[in-house]
mmCIF file of C-alpha atoms (C1' of nucleotides) and ligand atoms in Angstrom:
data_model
loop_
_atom_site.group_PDB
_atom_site.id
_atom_site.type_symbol
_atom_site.label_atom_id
_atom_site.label_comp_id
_atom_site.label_asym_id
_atom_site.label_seq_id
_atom_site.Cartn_x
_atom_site.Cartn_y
_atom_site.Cartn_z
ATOM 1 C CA UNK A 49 6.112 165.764 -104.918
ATOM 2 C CA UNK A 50 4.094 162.881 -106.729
ATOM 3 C CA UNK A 51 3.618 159.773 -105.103
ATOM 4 C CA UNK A 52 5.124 158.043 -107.267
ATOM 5 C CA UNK A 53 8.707 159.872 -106.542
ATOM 6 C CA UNK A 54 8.195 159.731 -102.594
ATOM 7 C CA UNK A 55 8.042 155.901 -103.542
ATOM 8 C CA UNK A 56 10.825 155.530 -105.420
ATOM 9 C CA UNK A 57 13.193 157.945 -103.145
ATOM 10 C CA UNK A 58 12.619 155.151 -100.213
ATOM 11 C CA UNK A 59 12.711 152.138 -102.678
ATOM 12 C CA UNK A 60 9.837 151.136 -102.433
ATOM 13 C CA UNK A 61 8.230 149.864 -106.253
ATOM 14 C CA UNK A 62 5.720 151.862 -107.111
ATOM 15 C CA UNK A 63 3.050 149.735 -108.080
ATOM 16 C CA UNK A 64 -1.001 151.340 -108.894
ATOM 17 C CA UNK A 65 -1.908 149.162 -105.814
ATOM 18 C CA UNK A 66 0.807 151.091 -103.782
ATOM 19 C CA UNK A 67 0.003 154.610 -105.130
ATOM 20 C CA UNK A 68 -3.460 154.648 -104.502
ATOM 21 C CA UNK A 69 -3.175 153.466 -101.191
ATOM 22 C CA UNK A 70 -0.869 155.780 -100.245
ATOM 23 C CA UNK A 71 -2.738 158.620 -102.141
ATOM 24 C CA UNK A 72 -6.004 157.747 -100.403
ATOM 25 C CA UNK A 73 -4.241 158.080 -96.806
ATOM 26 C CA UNK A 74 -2.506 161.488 -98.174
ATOM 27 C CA UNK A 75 -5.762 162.896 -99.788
ATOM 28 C CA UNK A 76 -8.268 162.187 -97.282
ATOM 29 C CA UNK A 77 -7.893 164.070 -93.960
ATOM 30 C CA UNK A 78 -10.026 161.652 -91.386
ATOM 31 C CA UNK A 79 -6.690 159.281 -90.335
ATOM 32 C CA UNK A 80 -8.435 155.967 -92.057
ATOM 33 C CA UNK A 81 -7.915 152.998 -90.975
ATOM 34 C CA UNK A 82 -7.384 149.408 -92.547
ATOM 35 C CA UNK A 83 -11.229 148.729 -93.360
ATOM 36 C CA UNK A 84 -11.796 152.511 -94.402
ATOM 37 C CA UNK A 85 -8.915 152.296 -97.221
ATOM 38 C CA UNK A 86 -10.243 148.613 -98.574
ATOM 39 C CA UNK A 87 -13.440 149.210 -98.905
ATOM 40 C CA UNK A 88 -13.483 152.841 -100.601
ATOM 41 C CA UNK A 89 -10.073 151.798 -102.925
ATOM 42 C CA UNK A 90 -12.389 148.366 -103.341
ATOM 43 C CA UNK A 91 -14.449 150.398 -106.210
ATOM 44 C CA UNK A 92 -11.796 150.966 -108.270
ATOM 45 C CA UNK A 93 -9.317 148.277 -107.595
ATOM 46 C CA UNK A 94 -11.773 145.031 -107.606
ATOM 47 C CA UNK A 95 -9.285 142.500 -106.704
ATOM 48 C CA UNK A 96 -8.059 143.836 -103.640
ATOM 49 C CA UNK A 97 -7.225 141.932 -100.623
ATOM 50 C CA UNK A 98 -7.508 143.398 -97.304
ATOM 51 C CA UNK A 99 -4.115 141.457 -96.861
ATOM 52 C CA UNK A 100 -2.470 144.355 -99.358
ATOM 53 C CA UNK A 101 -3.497 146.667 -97.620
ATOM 54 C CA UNK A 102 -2.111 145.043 -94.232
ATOM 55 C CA UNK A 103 0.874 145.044 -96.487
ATOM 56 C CA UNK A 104 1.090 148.151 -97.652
ATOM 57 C CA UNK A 105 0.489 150.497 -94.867
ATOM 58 C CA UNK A 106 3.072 148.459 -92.955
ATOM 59 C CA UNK A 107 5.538 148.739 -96.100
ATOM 60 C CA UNK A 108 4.818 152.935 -96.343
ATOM 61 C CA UNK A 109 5.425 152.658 -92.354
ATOM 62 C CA UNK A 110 8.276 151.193 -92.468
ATOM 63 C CA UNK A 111 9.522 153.909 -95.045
ATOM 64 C CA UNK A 112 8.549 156.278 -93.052
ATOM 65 C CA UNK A 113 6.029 157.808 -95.643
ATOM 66 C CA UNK A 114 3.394 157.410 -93.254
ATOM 67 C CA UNK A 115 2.657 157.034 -89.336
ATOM 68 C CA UNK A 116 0.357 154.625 -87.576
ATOM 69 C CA UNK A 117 -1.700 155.851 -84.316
ATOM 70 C CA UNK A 118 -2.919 153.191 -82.119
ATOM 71 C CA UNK A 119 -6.835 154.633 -81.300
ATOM 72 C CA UNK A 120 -8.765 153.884 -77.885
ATOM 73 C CA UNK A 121 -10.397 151.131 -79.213
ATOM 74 C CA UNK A 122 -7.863 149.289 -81.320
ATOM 75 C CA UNK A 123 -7.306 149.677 -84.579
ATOM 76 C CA UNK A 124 -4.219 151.702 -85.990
ATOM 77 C CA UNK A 125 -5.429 154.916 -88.278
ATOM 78 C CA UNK A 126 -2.752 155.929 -90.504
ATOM 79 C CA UNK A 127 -1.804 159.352 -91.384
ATOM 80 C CA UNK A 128 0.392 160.513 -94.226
ATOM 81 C CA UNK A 129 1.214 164.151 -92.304
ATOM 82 C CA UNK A 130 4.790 163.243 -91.120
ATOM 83 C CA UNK A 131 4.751 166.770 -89.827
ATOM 84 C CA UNK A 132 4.558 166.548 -85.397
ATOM 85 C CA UNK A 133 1.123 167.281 -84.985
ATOM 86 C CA UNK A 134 -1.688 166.606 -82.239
ATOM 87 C CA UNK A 135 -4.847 164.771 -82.789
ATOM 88 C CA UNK A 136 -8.242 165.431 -81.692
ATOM 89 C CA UNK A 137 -10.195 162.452 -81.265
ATOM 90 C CA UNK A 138 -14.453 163.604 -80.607
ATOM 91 C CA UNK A 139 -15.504 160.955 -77.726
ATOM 92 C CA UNK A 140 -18.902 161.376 -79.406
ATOM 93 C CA UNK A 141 -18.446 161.477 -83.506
ATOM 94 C CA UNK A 142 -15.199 159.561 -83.615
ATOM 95 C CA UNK A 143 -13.458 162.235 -85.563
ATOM 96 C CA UNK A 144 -9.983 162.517 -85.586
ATOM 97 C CA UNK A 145 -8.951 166.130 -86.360
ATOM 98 C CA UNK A 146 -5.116 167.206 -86.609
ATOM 99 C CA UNK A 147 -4.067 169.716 -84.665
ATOM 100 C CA UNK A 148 -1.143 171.913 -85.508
ATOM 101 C CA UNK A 149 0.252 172.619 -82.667
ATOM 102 C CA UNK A 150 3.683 175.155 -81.791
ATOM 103 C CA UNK A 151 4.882 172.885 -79.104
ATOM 104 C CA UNK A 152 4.572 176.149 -76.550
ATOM 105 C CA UNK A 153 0.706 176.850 -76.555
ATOM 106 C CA UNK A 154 -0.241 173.100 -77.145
ATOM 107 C CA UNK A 155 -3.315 172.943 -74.440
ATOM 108 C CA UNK A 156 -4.289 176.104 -75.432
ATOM 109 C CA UNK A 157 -5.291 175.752 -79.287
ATOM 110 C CA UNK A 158 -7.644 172.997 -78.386
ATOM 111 C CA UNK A 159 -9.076 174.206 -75.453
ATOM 112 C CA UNK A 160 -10.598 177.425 -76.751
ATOM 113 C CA UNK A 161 -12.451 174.997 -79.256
ATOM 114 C CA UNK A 162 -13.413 171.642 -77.617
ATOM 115 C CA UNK A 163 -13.927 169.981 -74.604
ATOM 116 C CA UNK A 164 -11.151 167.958 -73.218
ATOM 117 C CA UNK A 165 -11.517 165.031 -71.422
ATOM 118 C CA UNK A 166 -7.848 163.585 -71.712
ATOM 119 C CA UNK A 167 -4.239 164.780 -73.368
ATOM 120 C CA UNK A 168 -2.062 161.658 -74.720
ATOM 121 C CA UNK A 169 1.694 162.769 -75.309
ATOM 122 C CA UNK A 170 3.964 159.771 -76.362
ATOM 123 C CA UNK A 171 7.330 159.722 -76.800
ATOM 124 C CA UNK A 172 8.635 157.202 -79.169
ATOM 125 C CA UNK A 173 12.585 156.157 -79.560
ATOM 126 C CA UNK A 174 15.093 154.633 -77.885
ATOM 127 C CA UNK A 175 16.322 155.065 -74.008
ATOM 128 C CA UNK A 176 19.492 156.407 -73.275
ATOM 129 C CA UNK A 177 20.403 152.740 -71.278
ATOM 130 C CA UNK A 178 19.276 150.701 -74.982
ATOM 131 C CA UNK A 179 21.265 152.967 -76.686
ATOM 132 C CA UNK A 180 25.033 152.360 -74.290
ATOM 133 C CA UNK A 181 24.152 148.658 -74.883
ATOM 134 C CA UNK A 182 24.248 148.476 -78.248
ATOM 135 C CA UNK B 272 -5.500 158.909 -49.156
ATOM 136 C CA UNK B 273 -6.154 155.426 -48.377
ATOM 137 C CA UNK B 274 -7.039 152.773 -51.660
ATOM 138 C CA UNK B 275 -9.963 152.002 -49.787
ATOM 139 C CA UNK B 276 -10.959 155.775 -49.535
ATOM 140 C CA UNK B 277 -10.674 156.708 -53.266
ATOM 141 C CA UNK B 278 -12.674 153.692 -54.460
ATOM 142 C CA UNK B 279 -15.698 154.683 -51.638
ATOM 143 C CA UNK B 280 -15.645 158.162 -53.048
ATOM 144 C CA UNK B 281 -16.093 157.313 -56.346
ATOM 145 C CA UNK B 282 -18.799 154.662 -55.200
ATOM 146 C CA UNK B 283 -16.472 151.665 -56.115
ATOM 147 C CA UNK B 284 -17.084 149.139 -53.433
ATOM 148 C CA UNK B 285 -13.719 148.224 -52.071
ATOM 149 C CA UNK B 286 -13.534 144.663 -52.238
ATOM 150 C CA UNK B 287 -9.785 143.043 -51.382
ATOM 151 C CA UNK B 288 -9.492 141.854 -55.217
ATOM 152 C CA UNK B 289 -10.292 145.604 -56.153
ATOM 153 C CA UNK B 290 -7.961 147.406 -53.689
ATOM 154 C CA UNK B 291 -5.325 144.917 -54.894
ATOM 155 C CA UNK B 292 -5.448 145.345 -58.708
ATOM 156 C CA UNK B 293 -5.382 149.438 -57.909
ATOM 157 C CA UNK B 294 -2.807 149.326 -55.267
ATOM 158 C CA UNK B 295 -0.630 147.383 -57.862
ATOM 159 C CA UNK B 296 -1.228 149.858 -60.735
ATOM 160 C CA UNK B 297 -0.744 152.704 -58.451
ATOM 161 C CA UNK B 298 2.536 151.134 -57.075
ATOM 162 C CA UNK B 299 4.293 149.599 -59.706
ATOM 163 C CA UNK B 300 5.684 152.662 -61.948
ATOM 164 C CA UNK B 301 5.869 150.800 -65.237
ATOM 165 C CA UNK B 302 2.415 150.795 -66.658
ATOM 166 C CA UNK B 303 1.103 146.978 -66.486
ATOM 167 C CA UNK B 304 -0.890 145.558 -68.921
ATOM 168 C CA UNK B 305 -3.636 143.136 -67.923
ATOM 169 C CA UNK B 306 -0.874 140.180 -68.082
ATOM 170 C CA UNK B 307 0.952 141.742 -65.902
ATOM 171 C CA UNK B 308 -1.868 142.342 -62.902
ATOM 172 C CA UNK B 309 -2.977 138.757 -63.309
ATOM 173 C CA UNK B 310 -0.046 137.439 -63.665
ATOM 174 C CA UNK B 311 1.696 139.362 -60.461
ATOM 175 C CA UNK B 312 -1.170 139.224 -58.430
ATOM 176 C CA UNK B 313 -2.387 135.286 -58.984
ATOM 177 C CA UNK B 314 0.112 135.093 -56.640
ATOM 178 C CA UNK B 315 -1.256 136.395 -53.573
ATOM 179 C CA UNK B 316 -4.924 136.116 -54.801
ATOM 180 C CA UNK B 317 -4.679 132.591 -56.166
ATOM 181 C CA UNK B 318 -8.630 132.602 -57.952
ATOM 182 C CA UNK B 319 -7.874 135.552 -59.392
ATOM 183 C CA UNK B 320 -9.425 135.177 -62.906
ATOM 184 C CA UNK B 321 -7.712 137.283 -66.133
ATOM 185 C CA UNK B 322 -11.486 138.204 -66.830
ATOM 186 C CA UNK B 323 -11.862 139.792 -63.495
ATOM 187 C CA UNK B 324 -8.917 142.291 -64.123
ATOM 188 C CA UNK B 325 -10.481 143.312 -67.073
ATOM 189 C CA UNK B 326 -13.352 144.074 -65.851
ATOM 190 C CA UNK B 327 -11.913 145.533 -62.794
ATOM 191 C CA UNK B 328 -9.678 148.144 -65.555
ATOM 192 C CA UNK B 329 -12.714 148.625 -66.616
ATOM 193 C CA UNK B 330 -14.694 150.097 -63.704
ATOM 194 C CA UNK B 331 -11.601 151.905 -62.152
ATOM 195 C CA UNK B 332 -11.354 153.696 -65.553
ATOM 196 C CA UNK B 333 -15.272 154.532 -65.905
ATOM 197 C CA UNK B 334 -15.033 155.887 -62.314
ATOM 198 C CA UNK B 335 -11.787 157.845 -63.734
ATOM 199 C CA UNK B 336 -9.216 156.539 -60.965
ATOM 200 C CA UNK B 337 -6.892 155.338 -63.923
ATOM 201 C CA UNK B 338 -5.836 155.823 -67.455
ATOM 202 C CA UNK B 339 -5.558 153.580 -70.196
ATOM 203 C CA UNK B 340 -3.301 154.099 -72.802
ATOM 204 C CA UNK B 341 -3.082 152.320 -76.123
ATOM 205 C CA UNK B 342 0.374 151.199 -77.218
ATOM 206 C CA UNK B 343 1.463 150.531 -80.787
ATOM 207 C CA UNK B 344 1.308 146.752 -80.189
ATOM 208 C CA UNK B 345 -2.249 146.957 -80.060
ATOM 209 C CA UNK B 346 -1.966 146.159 -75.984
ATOM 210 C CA UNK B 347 -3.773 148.553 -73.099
ATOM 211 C CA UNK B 348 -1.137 149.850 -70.793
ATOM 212 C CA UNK B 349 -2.646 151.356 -67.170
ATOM 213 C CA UNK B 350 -1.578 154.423 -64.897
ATOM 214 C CA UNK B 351 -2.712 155.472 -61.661
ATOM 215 C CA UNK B 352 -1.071 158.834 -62.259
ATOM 216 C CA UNK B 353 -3.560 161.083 -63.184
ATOM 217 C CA UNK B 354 -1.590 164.215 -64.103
ATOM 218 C CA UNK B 355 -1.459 165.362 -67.646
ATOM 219 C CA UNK B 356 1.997 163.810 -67.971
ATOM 220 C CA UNK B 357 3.544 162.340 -71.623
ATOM 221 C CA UNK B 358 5.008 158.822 -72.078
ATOM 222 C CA UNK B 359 8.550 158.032 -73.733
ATOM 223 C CA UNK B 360 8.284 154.166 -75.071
ATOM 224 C CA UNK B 361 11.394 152.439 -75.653
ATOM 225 C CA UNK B 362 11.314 150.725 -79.290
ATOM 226 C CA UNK B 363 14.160 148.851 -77.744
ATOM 227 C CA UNK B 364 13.500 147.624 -74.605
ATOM 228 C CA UNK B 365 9.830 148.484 -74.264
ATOM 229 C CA UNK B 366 9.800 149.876 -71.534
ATOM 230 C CA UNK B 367 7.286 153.089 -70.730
ATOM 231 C CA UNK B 368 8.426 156.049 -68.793
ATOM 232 C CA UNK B 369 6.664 159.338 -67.531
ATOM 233 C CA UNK B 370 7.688 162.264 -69.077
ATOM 234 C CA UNK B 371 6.730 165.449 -66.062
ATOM 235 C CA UNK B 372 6.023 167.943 -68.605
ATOM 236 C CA UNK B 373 5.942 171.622 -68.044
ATOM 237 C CA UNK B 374 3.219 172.068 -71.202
ATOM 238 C CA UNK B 375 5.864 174.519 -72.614
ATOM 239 C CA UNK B 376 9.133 172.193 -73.172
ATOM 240 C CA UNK B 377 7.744 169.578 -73.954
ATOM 241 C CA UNK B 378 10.347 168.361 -76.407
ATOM 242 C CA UNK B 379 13.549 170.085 -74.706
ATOM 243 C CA UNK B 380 12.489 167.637 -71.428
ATOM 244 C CA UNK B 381 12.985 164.101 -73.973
ATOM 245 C CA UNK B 382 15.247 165.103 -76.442
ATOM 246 C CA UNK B 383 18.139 165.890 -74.091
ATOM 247 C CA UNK B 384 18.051 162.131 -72.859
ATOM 248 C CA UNK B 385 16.700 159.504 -75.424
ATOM 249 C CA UNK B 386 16.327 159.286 -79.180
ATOM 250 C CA UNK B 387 12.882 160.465 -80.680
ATOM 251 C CA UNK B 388 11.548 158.902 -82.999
ATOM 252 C CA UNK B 389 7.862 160.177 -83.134
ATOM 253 C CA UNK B 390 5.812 162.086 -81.371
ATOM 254 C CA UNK B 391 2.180 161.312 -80.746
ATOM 255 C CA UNK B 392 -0.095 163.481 -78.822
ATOM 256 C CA UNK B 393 -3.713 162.932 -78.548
ATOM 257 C CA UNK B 394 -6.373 164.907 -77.084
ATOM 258 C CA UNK B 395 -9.912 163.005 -76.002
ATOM 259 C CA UNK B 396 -13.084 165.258 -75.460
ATOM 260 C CA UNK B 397 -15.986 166.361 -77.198
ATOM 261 C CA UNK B 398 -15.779 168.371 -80.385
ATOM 262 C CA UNK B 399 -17.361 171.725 -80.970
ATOM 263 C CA UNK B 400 -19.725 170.453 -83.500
ATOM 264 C CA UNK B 401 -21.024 167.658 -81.287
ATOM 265 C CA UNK B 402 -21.233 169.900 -78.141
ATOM 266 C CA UNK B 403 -24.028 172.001 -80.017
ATOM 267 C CA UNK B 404 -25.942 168.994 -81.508
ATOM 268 C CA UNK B 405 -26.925 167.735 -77.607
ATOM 269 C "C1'" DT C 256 8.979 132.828 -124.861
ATOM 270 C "C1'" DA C 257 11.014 131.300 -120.567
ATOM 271 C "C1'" DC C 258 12.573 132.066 -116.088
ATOM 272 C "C1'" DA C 259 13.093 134.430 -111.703
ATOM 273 C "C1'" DA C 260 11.727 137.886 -108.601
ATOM 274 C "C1'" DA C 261 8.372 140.728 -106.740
ATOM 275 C "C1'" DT C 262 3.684 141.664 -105.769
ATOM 276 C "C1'" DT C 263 -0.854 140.484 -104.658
ATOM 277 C "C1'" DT C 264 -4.329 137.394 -102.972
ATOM 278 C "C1'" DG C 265 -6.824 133.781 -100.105
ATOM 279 C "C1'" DT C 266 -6.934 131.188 -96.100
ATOM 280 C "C1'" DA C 267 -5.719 129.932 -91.565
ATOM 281 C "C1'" DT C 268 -4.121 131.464 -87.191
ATOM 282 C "C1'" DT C 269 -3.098 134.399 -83.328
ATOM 283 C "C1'" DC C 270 -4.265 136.960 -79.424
ATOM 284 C "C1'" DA C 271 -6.093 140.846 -76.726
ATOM 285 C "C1'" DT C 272 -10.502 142.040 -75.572
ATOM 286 C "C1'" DT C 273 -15.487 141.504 -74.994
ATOM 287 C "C1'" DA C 274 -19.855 138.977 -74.206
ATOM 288 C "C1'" DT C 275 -22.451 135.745 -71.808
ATOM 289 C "C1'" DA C 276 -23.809 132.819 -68.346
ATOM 290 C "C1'" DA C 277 -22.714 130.272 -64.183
ATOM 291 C "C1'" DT C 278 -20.921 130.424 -59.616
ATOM 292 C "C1'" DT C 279 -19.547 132.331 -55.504
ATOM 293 C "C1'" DT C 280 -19.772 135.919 -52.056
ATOM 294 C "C1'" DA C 281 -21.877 139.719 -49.635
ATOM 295 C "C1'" DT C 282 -25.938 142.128 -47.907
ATOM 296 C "C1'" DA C 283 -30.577 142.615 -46.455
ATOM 297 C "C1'" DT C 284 -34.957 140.672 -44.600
ATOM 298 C "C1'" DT C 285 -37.799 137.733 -41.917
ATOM 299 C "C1'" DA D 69 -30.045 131.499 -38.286
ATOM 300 C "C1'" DA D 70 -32.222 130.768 -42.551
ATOM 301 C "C1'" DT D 71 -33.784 132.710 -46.753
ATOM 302 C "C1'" DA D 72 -33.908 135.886 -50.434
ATOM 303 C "C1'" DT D 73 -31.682 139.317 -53.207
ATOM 304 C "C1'" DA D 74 -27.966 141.722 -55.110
ATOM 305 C "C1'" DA D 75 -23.220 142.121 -56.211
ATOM 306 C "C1'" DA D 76 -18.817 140.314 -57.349
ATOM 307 C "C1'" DT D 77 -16.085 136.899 -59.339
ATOM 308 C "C1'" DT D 78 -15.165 133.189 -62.392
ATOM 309 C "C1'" DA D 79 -15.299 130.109 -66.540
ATOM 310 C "C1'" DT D 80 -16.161 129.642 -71.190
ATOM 311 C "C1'" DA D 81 -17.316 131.137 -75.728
ATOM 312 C "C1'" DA D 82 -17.182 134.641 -79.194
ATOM 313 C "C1'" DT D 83 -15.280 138.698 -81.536
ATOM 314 C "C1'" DG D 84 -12.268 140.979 -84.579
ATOM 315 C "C1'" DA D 85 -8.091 143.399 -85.905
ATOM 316 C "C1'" DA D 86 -3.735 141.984 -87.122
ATOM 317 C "C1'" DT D 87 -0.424 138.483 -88.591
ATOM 318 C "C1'" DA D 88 1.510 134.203 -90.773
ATOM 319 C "C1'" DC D 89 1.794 131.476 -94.506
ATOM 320 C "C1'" DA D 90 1.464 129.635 -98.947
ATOM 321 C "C1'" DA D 91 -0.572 129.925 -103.505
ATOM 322 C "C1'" DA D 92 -1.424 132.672 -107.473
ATOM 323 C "C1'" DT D 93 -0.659 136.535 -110.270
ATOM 324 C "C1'" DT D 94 2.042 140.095 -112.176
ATOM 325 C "C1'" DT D 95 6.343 142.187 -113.481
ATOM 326 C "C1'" DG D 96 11.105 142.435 -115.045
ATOM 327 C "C1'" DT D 97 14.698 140.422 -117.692
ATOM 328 C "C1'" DA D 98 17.275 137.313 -120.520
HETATM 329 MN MN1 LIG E 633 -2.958 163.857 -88.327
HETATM 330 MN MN1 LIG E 634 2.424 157.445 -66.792
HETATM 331 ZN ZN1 LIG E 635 -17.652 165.159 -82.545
HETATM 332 ZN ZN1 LIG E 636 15.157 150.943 -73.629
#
DNA sequence: TACAAATTTGTATTCATTATAATTTATATT
DNA sequence: AATATAAATTATAATGAATACAAATTTGTA
């Protein structure tokens, strides 16, 4: 689908500011973060803020047309594959590589390739006592 | 095995303001943040300073007798459970709860009790590429 | 064109974490 | 015990990503 449908099918206006952030984030594989999208969209859209981008990834988030991943060291990296996937961050090169994983053989895809230090699963949602006391 | 025990075997010198912060973490099921440690234990240890716990975090991580997990509201959450186990985070209440996963159902295990909203899982290691360039 | 609404921008602020240096405490030596 | 040395703890300042807020610009519509 183009961009500029997935924008309009959440409501969200789909201004060139908007599409290109949200094309840079679906194009480029590495999981950018806030300072990686400003300063390479920076060349071609001279007046842009790093406040828009704040903006906008938070906007696309909160459409769901992208998810935020809250790295080691603090900053979010944002990721426009909605599909549940696993993430390999290097502890050496900082890569983040996606890791498509069946949900049965999870360890062992990434095993047979890299050196694990540490496996992150998070579960966000709701708990079953929030939800009764709603 | 004793507090004092693990800390000597990892060369950690057990001082009382040590044992304390890791007998807290290990105790307490919910995954304090650094607020929480001072906070909780200013009460017993009345000097305790907030820089102290970080740096105490700090070395009991390095020496790999806790975790530290990074939550979505940019704050470090620790656990003295050192088994590969996943986290379900209540958007609601907040609250963090281990998830004993059996690698295989991972899913089935959460989705029969709470709501899912996302799944993030994260592995931390080396990569191939940066393995060979050492 | 004129007006209102939405979008974008600039600046100030927040707040968890880190850096640095001073102070206190523990350990070793004479 | 007194002194010297090292380690641990504390206090304060600095960092930096993220947010809050208000002004400015752009867009949509009458
Ligand atoms: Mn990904
Ligand atoms: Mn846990
Ligand atoms: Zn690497
Ligand atoms: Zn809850």
């Amino acid at each position: 689908m183009q961009t500029m449908q997935k924008l309009k099918a959440v409501g969200v206006k789909p201004s060139i500011t908007r599409i290109m952030i949200y094309d840079y984030i679906f194009s480029t594989k590495d999981h950018p973060n806030v300072d990686e999208i400003f300063i390479t969209l920076k060349e071609t859209l001279p007046t842009l803020s790093k406040t828009t981008v704040y903006n906008t990834v938070h906007l696309l988030k909160t459409h769901r047309l992208i998810k935020a991943y809250a790295m080691p060291n603090h900053e979010m990296r944002y990721d426009a594959n909605l599909d549940v996937h696993a993430h390999f961050l290097c502890a050496s090169c900082g890569q983040i590589t996606d890791v498509l994983i069946d949900v049965c053989d999870i360890v062992q895809t990434v095993i047979s390739e890299n050196c694990i230090d540490e496996t992150v699963i998070t579960f966000h949602g709701t708990c079953s006592k929030c939800q009764t006391s709603v």
